[in-house]
PDB file of C-alpha atoms in Angstrom:
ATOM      1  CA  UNK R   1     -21.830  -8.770   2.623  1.00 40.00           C
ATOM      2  CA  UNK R   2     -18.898  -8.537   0.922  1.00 52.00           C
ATOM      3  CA  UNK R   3     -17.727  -5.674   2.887  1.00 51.00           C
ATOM      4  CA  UNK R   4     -18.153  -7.201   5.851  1.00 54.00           C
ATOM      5  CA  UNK R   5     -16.259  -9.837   5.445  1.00 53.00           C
ATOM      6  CA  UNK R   6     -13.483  -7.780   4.253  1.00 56.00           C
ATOM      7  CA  UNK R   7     -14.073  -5.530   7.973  1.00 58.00           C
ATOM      8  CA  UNK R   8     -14.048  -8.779   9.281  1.00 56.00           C
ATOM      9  CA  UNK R   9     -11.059  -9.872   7.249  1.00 56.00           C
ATOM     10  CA  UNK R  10      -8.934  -7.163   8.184  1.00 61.00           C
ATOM     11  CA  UNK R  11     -10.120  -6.670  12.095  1.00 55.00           C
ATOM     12  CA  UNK R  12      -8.159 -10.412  12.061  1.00 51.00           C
ATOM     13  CA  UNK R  13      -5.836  -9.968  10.274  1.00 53.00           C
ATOM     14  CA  UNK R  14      -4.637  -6.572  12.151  1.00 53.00           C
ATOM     15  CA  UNK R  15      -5.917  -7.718  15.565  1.00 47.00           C
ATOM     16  CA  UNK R  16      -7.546  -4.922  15.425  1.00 45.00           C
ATOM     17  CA  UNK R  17      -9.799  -3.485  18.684  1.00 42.00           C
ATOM     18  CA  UNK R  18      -7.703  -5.979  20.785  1.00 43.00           C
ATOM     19  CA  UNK R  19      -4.942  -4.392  22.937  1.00 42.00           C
ATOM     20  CA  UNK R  20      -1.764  -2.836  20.672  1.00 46.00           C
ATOM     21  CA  UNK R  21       0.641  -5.950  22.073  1.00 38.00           C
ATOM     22  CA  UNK R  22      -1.604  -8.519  20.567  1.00 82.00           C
ATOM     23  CA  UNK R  23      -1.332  -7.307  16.952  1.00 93.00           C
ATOM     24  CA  UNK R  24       1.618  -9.938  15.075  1.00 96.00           C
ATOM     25  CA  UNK R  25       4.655  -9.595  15.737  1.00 97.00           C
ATOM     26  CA  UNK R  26       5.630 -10.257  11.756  1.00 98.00           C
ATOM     27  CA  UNK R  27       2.444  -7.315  10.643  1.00 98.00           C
ATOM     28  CA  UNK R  28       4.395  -4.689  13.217  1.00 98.00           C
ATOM     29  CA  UNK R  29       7.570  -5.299  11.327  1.00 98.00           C
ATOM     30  CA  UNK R  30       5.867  -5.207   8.170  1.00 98.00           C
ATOM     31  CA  UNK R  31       4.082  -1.910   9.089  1.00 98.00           C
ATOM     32  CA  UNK R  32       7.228  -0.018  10.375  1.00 98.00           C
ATOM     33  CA  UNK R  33       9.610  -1.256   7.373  1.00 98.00           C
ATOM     34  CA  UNK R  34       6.537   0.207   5.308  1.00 98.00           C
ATOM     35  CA  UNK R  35       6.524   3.484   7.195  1.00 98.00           C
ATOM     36  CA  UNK R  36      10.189   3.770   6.753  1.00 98.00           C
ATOM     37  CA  UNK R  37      10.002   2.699   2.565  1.00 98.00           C
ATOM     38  CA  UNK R  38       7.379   5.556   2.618  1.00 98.00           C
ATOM     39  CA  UNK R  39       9.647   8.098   4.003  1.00 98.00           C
ATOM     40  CA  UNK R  40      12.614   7.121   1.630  1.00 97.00           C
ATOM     41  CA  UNK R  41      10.025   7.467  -1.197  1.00 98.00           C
ATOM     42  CA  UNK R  42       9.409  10.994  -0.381  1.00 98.00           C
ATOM     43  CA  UNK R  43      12.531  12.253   0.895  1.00 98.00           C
ATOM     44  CA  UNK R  44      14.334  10.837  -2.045  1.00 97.00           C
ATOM     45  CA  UNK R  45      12.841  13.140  -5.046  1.00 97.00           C
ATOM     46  CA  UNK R  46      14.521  16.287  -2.333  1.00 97.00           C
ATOM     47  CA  UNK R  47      17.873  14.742  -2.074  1.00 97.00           C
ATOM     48  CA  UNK R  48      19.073  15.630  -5.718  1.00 97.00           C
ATOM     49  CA  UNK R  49      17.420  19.339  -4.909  1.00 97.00           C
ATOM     50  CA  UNK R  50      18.968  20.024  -1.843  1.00 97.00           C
ATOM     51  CA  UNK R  51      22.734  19.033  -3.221  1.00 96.00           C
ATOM     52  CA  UNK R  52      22.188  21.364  -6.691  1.00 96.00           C
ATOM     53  CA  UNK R  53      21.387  18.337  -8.899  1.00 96.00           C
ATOM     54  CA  UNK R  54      18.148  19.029  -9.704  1.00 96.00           C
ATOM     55  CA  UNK R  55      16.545  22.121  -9.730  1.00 97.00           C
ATOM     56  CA  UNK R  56      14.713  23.129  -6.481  1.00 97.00           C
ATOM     57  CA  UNK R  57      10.697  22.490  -7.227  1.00 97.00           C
ATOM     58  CA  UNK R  58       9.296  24.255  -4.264  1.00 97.00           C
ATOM     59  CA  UNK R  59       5.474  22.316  -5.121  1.00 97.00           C
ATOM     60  CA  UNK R  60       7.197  18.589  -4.574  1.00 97.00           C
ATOM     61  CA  UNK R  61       9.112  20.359  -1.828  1.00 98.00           C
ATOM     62  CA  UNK R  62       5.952  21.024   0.163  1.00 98.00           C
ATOM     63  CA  UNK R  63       3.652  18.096  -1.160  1.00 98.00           C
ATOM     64  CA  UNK R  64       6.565  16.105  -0.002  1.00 98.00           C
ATOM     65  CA  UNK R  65       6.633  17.712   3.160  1.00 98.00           C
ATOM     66  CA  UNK R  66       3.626  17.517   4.414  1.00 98.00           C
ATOM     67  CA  UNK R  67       2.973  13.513   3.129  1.00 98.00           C
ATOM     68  CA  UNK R  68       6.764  12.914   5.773  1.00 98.00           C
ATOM     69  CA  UNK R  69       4.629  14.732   8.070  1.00 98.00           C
ATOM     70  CA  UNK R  70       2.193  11.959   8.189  1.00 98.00           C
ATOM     71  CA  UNK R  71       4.757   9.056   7.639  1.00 98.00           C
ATOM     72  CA  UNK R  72       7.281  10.249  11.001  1.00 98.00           C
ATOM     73  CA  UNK R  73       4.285   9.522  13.210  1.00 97.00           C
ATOM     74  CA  UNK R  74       4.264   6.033  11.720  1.00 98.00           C
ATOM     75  CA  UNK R  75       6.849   3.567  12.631  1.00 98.00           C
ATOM     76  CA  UNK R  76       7.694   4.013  16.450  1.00 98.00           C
ATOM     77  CA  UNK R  77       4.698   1.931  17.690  1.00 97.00           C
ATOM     78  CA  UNK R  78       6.025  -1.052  15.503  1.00 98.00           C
ATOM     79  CA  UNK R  79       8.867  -1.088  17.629  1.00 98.00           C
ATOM     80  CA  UNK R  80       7.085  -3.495  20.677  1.00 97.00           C
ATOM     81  CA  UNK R  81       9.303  -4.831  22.435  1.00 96.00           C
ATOM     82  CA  UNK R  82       7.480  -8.411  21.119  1.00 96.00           C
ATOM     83  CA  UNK R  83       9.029  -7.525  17.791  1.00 97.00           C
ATOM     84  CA  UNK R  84      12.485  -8.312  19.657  1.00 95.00           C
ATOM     85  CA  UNK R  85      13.187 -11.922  18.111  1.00 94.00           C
ATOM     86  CA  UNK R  86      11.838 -10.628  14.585  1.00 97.00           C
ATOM     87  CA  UNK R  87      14.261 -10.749  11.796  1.00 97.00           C
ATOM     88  CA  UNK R  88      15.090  -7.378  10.987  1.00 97.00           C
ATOM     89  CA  UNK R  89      17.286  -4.746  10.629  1.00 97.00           C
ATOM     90  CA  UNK R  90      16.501  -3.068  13.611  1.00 98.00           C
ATOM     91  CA  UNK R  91      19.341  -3.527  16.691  1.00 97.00           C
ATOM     92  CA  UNK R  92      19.061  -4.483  20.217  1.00 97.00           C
ATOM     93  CA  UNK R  93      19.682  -0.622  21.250  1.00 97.00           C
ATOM     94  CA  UNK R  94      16.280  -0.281  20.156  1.00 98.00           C
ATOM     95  CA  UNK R  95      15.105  -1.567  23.422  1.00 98.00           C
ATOM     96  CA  UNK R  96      18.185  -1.456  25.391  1.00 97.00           C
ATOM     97  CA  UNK R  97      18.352   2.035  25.127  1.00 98.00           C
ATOM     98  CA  UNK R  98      14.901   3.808  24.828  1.00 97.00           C
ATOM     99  CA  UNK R  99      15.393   7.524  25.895  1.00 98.00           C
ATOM    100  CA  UNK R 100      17.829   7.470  23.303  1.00 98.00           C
ATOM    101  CA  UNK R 101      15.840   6.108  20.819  1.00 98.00           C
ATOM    102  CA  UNK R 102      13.223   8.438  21.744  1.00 98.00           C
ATOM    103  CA  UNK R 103      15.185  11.515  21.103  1.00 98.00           C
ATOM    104  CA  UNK R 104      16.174  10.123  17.857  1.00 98.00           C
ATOM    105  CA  UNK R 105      12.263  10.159  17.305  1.00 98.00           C
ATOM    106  CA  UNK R 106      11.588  13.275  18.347  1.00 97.00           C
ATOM    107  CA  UNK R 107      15.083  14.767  16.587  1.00 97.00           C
ATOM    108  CA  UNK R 108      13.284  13.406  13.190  1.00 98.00           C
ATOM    109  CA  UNK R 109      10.085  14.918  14.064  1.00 97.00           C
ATOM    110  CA  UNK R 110      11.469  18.317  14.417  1.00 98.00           C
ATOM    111  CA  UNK R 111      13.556  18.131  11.380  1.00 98.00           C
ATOM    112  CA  UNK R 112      10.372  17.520   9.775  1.00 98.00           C
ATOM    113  CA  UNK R 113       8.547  20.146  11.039  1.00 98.00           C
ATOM    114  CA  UNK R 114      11.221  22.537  10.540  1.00 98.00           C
ATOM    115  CA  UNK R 115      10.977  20.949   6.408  1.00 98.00           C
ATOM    116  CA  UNK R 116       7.522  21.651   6.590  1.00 98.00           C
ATOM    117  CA  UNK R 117       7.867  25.632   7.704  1.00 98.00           C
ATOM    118  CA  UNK R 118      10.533  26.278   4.996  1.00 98.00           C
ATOM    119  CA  UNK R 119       8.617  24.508   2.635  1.00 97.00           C
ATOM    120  CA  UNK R 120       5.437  27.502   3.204  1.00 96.00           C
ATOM    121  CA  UNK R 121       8.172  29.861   3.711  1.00 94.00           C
ATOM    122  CA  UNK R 122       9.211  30.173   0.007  1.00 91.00           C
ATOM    123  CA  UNK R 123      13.034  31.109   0.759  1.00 97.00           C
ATOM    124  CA  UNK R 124      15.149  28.158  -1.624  1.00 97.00           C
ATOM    125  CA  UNK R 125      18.180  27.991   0.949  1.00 98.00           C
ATOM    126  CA  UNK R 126      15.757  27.175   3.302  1.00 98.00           C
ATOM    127  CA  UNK R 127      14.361  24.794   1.930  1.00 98.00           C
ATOM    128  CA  UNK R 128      17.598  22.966   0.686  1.00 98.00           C
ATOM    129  CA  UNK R 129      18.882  23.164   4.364  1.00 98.00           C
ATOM    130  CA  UNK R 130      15.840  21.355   6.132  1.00 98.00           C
ATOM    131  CA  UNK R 131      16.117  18.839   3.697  1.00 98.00           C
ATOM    132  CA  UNK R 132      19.443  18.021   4.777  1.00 98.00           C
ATOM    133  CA  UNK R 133      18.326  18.451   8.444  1.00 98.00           C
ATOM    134  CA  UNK R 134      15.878  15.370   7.516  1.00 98.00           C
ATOM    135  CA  UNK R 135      18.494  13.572   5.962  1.00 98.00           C
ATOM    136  CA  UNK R 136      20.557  14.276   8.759  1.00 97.00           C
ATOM    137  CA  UNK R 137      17.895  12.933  10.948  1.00 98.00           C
ATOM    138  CA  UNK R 138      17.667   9.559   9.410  1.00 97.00           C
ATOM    139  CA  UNK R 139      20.846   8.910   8.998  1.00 96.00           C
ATOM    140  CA  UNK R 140      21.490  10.033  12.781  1.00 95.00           C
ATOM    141  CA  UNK R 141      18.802   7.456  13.860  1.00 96.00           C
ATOM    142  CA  UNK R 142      20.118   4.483  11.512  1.00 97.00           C
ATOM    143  CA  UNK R 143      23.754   4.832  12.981  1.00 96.00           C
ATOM    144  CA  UNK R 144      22.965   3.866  16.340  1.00 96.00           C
ATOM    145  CA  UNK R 145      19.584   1.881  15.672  1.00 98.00           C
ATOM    146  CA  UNK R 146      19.908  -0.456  12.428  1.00 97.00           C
ATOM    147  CA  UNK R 147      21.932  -2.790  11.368  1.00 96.00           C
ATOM    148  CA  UNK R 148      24.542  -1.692   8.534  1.00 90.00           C
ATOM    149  CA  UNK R 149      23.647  -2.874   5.421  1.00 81.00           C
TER     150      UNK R 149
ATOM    151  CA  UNK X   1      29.731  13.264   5.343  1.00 40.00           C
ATOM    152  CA  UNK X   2      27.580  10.689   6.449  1.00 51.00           C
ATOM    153  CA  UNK X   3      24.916  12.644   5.860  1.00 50.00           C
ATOM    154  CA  UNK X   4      26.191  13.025   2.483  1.00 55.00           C
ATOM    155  CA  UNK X   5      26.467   9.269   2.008  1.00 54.00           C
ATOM    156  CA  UNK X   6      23.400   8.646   3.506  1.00 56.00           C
ATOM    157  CA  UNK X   7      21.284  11.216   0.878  1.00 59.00           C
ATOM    158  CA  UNK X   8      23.755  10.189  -2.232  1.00 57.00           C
ATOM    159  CA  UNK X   9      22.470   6.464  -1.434  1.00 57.00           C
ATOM    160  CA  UNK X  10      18.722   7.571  -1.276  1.00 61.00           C
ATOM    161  CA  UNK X  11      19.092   9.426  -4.373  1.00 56.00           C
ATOM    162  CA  UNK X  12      20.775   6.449  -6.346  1.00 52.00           C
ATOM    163  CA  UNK X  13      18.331   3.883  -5.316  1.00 53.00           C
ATOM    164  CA  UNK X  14      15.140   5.823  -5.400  1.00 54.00           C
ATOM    165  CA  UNK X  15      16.185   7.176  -9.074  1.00 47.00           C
ATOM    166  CA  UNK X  16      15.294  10.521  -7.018  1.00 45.00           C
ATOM    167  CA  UNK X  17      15.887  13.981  -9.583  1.00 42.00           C
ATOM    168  CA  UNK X  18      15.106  11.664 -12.567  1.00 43.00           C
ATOM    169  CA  UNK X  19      11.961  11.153 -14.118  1.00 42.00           C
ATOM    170  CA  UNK X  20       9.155   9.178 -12.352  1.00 46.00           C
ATOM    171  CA  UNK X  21       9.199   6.316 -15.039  1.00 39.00           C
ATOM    172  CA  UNK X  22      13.495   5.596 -14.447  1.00 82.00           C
ATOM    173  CA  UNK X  23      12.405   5.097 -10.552  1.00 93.00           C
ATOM    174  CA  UNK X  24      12.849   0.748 -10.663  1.00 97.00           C
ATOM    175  CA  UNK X  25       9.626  -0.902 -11.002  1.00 97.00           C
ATOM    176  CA  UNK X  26      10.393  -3.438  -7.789  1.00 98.00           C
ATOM    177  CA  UNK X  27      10.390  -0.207  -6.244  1.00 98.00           C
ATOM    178  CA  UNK X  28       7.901   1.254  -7.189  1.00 98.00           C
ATOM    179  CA  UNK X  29       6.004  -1.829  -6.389  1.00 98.00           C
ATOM    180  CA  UNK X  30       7.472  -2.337  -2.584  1.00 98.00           C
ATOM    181  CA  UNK X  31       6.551   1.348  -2.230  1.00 98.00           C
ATOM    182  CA  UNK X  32       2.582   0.998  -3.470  1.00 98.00           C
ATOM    183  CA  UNK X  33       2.441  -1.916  -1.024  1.00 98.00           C
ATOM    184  CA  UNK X  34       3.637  -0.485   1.773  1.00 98.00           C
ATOM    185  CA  UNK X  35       1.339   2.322   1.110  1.00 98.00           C
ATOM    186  CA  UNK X  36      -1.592  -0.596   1.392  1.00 98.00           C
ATOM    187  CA  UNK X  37       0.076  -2.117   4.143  1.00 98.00           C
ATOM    188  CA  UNK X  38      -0.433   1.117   6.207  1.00 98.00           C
ATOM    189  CA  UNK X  39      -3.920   1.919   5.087  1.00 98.00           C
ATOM    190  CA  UNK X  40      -4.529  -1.747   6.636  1.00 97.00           C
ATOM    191  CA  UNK X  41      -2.767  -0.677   9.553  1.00 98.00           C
ATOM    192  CA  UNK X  42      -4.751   2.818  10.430  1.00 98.00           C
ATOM    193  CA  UNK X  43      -8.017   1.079   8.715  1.00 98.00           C
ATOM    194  CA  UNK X  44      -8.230  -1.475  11.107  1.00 97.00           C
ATOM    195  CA  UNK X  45      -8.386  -0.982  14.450  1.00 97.00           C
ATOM    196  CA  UNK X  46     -11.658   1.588  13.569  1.00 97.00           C
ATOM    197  CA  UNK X  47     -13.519  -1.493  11.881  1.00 97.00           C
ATOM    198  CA  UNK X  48     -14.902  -3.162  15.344  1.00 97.00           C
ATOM    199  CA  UNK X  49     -15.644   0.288  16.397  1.00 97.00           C
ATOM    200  CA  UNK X  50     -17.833   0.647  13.329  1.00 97.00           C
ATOM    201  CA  UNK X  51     -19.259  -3.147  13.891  1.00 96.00           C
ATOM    202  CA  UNK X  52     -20.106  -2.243  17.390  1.00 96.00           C
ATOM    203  CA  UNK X  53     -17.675  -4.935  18.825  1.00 96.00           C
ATOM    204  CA  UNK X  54     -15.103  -2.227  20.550  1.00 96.00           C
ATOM    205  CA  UNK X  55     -16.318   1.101  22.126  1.00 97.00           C
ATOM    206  CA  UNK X  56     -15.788   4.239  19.665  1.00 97.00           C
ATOM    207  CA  UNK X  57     -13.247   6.063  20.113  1.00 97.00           C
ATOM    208  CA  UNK X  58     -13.822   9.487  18.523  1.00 97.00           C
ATOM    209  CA  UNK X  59      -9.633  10.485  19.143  1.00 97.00           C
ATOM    210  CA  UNK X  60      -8.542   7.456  17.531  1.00 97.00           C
ATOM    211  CA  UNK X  61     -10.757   8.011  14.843  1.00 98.00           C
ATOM    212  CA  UNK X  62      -9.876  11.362  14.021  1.00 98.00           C
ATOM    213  CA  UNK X  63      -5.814  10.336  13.954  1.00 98.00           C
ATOM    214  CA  UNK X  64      -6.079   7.267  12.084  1.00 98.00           C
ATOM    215  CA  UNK X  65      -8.399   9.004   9.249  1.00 98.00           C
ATOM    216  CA  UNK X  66      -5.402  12.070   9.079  1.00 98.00           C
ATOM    217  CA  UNK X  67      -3.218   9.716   8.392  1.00 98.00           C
ATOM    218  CA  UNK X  68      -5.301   8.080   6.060  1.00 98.00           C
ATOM    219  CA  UNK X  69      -5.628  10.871   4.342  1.00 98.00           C
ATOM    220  CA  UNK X  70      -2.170  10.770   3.504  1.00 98.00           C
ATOM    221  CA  UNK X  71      -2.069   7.250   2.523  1.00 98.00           C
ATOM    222  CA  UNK X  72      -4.741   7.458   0.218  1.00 98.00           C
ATOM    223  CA  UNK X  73      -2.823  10.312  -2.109  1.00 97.00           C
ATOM    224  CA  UNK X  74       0.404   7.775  -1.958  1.00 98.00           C
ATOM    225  CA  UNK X  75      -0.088   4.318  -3.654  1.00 98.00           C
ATOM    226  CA  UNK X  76      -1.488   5.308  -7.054  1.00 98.00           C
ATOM    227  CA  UNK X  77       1.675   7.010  -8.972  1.00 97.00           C
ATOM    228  CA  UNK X  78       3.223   3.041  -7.942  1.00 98.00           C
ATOM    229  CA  UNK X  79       0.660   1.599 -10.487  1.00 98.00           C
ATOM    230  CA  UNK X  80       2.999   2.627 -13.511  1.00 97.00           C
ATOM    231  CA  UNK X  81       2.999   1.026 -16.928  1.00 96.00           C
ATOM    232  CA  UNK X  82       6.872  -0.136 -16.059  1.00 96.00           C
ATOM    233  CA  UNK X  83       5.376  -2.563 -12.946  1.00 97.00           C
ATOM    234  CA  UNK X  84       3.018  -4.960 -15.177  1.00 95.00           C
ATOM    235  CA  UNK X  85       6.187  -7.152 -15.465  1.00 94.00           C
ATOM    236  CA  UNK X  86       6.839  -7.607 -11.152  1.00 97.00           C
ATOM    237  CA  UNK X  87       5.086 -10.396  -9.744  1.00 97.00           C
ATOM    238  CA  UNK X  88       2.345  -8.238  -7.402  1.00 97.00           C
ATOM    239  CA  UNK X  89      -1.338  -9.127  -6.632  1.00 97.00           C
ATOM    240  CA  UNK X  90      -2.335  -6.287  -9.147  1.00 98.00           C
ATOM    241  CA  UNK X  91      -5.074  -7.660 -11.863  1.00 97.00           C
ATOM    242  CA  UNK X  92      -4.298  -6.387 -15.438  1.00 97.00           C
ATOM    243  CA  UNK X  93      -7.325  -4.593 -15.135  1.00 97.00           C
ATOM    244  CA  UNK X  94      -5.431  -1.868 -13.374  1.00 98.00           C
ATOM    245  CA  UNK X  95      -3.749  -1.059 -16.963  1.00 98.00           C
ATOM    246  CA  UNK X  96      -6.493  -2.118 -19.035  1.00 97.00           C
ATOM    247  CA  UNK X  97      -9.444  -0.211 -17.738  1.00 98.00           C
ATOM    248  CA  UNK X  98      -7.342   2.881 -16.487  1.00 97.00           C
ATOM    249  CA  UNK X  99     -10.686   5.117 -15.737  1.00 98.00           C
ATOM    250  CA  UNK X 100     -12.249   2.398 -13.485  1.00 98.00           C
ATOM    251  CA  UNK X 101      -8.749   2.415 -11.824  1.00 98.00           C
ATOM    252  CA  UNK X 102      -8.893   6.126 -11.439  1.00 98.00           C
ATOM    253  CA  UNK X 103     -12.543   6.131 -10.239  1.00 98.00           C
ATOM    254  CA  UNK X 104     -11.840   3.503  -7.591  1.00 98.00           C
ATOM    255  CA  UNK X 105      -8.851   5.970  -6.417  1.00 98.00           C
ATOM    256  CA  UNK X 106     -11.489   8.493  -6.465  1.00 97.00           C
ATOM    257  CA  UNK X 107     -13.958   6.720  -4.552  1.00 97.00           C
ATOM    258  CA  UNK X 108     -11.671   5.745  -1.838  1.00 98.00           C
ATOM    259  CA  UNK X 109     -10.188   9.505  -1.257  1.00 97.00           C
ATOM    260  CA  UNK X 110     -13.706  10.618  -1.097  1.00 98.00           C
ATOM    261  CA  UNK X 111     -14.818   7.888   1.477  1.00 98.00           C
ATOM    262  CA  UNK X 112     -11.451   9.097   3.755  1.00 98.00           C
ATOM    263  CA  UNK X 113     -12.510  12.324   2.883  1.00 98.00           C
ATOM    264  CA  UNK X 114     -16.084  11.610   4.519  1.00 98.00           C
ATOM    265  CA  UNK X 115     -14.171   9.756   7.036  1.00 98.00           C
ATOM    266  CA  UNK X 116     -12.917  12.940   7.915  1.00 98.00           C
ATOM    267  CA  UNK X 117     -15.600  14.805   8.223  1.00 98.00           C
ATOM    268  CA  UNK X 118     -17.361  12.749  10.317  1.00 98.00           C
ATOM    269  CA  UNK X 119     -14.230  12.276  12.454  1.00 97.00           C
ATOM    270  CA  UNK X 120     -14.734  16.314  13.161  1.00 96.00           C
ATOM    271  CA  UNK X 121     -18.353  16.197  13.846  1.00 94.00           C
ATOM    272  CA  UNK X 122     -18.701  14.216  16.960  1.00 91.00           C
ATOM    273  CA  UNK X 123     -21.722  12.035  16.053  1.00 97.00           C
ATOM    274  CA  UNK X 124     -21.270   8.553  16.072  1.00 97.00           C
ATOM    275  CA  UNK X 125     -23.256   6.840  14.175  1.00 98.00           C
ATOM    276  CA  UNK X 126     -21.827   9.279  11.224  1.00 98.00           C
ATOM    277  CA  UNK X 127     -18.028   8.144  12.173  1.00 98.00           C
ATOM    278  CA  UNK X 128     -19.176   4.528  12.072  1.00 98.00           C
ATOM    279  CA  UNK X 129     -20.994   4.867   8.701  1.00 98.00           C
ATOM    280  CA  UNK X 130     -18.176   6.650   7.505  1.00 98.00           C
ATOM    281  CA  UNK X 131     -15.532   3.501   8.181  1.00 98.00           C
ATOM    282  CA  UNK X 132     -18.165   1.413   6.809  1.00 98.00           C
ATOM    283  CA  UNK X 133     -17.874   3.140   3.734  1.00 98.00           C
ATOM    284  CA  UNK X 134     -13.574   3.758   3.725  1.00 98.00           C
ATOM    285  CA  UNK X 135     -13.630  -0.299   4.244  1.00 98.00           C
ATOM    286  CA  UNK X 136     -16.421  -0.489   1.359  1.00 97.00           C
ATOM    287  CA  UNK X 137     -13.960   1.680  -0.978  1.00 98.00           C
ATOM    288  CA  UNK X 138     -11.347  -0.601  -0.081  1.00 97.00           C
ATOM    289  CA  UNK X 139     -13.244  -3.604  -0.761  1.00 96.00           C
ATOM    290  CA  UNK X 140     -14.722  -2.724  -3.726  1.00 95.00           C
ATOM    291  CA  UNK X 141     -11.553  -1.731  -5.845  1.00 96.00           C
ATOM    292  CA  UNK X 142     -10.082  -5.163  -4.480  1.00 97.00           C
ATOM    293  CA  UNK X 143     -12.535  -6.583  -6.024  1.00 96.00           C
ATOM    294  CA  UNK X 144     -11.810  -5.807  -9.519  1.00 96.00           C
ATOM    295  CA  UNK X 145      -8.177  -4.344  -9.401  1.00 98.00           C
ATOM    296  CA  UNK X 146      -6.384  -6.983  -6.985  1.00 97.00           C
ATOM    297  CA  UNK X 147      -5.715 -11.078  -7.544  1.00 96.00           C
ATOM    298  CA  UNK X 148      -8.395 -12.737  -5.043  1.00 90.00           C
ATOM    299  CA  UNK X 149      -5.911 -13.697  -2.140  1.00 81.00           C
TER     300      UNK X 149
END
């Protein structure tokens, strides 16, 4: 019983099996900012790594890798264009200019995947220089698409 | 040098390169709940497919469990001893009774892990039992680890 009402709970909550525009406005927000804190979480422990800070841990290098993977498939939905009068940090290029936010996408996807192959590839340079490709990535998408904080 | 910025800010505010207990414990509580946020959001549009109220669909199954597969390794390591102080909906059970914690965690990777499975086998009524049970998992740590919203 008490599962289904948490099923039941949640299906509401995440207007889930209705059409993708009906889910909240506020919950695809929520769920794309989440994405995003996911990816800083484990991009961040690489950062210090790729610059010579820390010393390059090849295990965190691929665990990390593989968990971004996951996460740059995440946010891009959350982007409806019924999100458009949500408080965020997210600007109006967003929708006004889609092929280009698409390419920043698909730019952050491919540094990603290019992470992932040095990360099996066991060469340290590598490594260090798709993790800047990442952060390059990000950064390249937050210039044009969010709001400077 | 923006990337440079852009990494050199990520390291500083993740505490990324130091040790895992120096990372801020409002952020390692923002990251554990966007972790749960996410599992909500992959989660739930399967649960009327499992309740029979929306028509399986064996390709959204399969993507939403690999990326629930990745969620479920990410919210745990957030549950550190520095956290009991941040106003979250975490129960002090969750540092009291640390092996009922753990087996939860267990639980719910090996219902995903089922999830799957089942996702790769192409019978039904396996994928629906096996949401059933990821939603169960869910429900069932809830139940002792997390405030009753």
């Amino acid at each position: 019983m008490k599962m289904r009402l948490l099923l039941t709970g949640l299906a509401l909550t995440l207007g889930a099996g209705t059409a993708f525009a009906q889910v909240k406005p506020e919950i695809l927000v929520k769920q794309r900012q989440a994405a995003m804190t996911l990816q800083g979480k484990y991009l961040g422990p690489m950062v210090p790594m790729a610059q010579g800070k820390a010393p390059l841990r090849a295990d965190v290098v691929a665990y990390n890798a593989s968990l971004l993977d996951a996460l740059s498939r995440m946010p891009w939905d959350g982007f409806a264009e019924s999100t458009k009068g949500v408080k965020s940090n997210a600007l109006p290029a967003v929708w006004n200019e889609p092929a280009k936010f698409k390419a920043a996408q698909d730019n952050f996807h491919n540094a990603v995947n290019a992470l992932v192959a040095a990360s099996k590839g066991g060469d340290e340079a590598a490594m260090k220089s798709a993790i800047g490709g990442v952060g390059k990535a990000c950064g390249g998408c937050h210039e044009n698409f969010r709001q400077k904080l």
